[in-house]
Amino acid sequence: MYKILETKNLAKSIYLFRIEAPLIASKARAGQFVVLRVSPKGERIPLTLAEWDPQRGTITIVFMIAGATTCQLSKLKEGDNITDMLGPLGNPTEITNYGTVACVAGGFAIAVIRPVVKALKEAGNRVISIVGVRTRDLLFWEEELRKESDELILTTDDGSYGRKGMVTDPLKELLEGPESINRVIAIGPTVMMKFISLTTKPSGIKTITSLNPIMVDGTGMCGCCRVSVGGETKFACVDGPEFDGHLVDWDELMSRQSTYLDQENHAYKCLTGTGEEHRS
Amino acid sequence: MNKPKINRVEMPRQKADKRKGNFNEVAQGYTHEMAKTEASRCLQCKKYPCIKGCPVNIDIPGFIKAIRDDDLPGAVGVLKKDNILPGICGRVCPQETQCEELCVFNKSGNAIAIGRLERFVADWELKNKDKVKPVAVSRSTGKKVAVVGSGPASLTIAADLARMGHDVTLFEALHTTGGVLIYGIPDFRLPSEIVGEEVDNIKALGVKVELNYLIGTIESVDELLGRFDAVFLGTGAGLPIFMNLPGENLSGVYSANEFLTRVNLMQAYRFPEYHTPVKVGKQVAVIGGGNVAMDAARSALRLGADKVYVVYRRSEAEMPARREEVENAYEEGIEFIFLANPTRFLGDEKKVLKAIECIRMELGEPDSSGRRRPLPVSGSEFTLDVDVAIVALGTNPNPLITSTTPDLKTTRWGTLVCDEDTGRTTCPGVWAGGDVVTGSATVISAMGAARRAAVDIDKYLKGDYIRPGQYWRESKGEEPAE
């Protein structure tokens, strides 16, 4: 059983759950994910690990309500159980001393960039974190990440906090600035990772992106999560989830991610009974 | 030639026009009366050729005689001695190429319907559990065995080893037991309740089940060997084969594994009550000619597709699917396009599938499989407008375990190098059987391999003849082939 020990509403529609899962906690590493189900009729969804504590035997996930399943998940309380949880899945982030690394996170991915930042710091890197959110209300863990990074740059789409604009603006300035950047790691919405990859491409700086395609089993059995990387088909669940952003066919990935938009909206309407369509 | 006095008793089936709109079982099973009539046709031959056709050597005349004698609890006992999954095998075994093929009445097209009788007995047991004696379990040996996977091979060996008195734990990566029986075979051919009931019977023997437990990730085989006396790998062939054609990753292109997993395991046909969606195509093309292709095509039809094509590169005669399933598909209105092979998948500006381009094929000289090799006819390309395509060209074993267990040798297809008679792998203390050794094959052949491995593991655990460390190489006096 995967008992929920702690829940927190981190920001509007963004939640944190700390869950009892000693086996997963004992093996987890930065960049890995779990696949979970919220109910016996539920779908299987992947979520990247935000924290884990092998001593206490717990893992932490952070998610945003983006459809029926995450909406249902958000309704669970401390003491409730997650029906099924499988992990840790995927390859961990490759960590070594690269020199200076820019870690870019979009939206609630700030939660999952932190373990990467911490591991990079432990390996002796200088880490510059860039976090972009739509608006200030969606920002959380700013102080934590500021402490963990050598430098933190914040952007908001609407200018309500930090710099106004997209994460690609400060990234571009960094690349053009005096400091040499040895690697970029990006986690967040697919469209953001696409534009980060386009931004870094002219400089040729290795850009690692953590992909989030639709998955079913998460163990290499179904091939739902396949992506074209450098002209080859890869399964994000077992070959990834991290790939060289310069080689990913982003438009194909986004097309595959939208395969079920109509059904997802329908399921969300059925669940909430509001007749309101949800767009994340 | 032997000729029976009465013909083989037909089994009632849902009518094609009705069944293509639902996922209920097509074949409805014999009534008690039908089963008795069919059983009465059996000659009870002295040489029982049928048993030789059965990979697990069920005492076929024995259970048929019990049906004839109105001793159904007795029939259950005879059947279950050799086959712990009769409800499953009665439905999905290719009896026509096994036991029934060797029946003396087969030449006149009138073989005893052994599979239907097996199913009848299994279904009777499910409704009459109180009338059947529980399967006997030997006294505990104190030995612990880890069985990885919970498909047909794993379920069979778990039951056998438990009966022999060993302490068995099954490790399953998914949230439900059954492996391909539950994610691959649709409810209209094998209802998931039947799989669930037969798994419950195995749990009743004391077999423990760990779900959501991916060996190779959460625990390696080496780690398992640290806390179990033996390990059996029944992990199947779960890695879908793609063709590496342009456009194969467009939205709307599925592997059969994904499509069937959504529909079966995740019950997408009951969306939105069940929350996993599946794309209901208007025009669907299934690529391949095996049972999985038939399952995918017939599932797509039941979801509501207007038109479903099966595109197969050889001719109808070479199709590996069971004849019965091909006929079911014809009756339901599936359109077969033989001697054609996809060359690319075509998408719209949003990278959503809109058509597949195929090329006509002709048959050349026989290849290594003995079937005539299909060759493309140049300039014969044509397009088929489809919004869903399902690639059903087979599967290879998942590399998750072998990549984390260096001692396990594999072939170039990723299957495990194994001793055929015993299931011993190249890694001491580790046995394997089923699709992970053979590549995709039948449920019953996986069960047969598991039974042989169970006997060998039992001997090993009782210290009868294998010294610790004497495995594949020494027992065969040779190095395993790459």
Coordinates of C-alpha atoms in Angstrom, one line a residue, chain B residues 69 155 330:
Chain B
D69 CA -19.9 -40.9 -16.4
L155 CA 1.3 -19.1 -13.0
Y330 CA -14.3 -12.6 -41.8

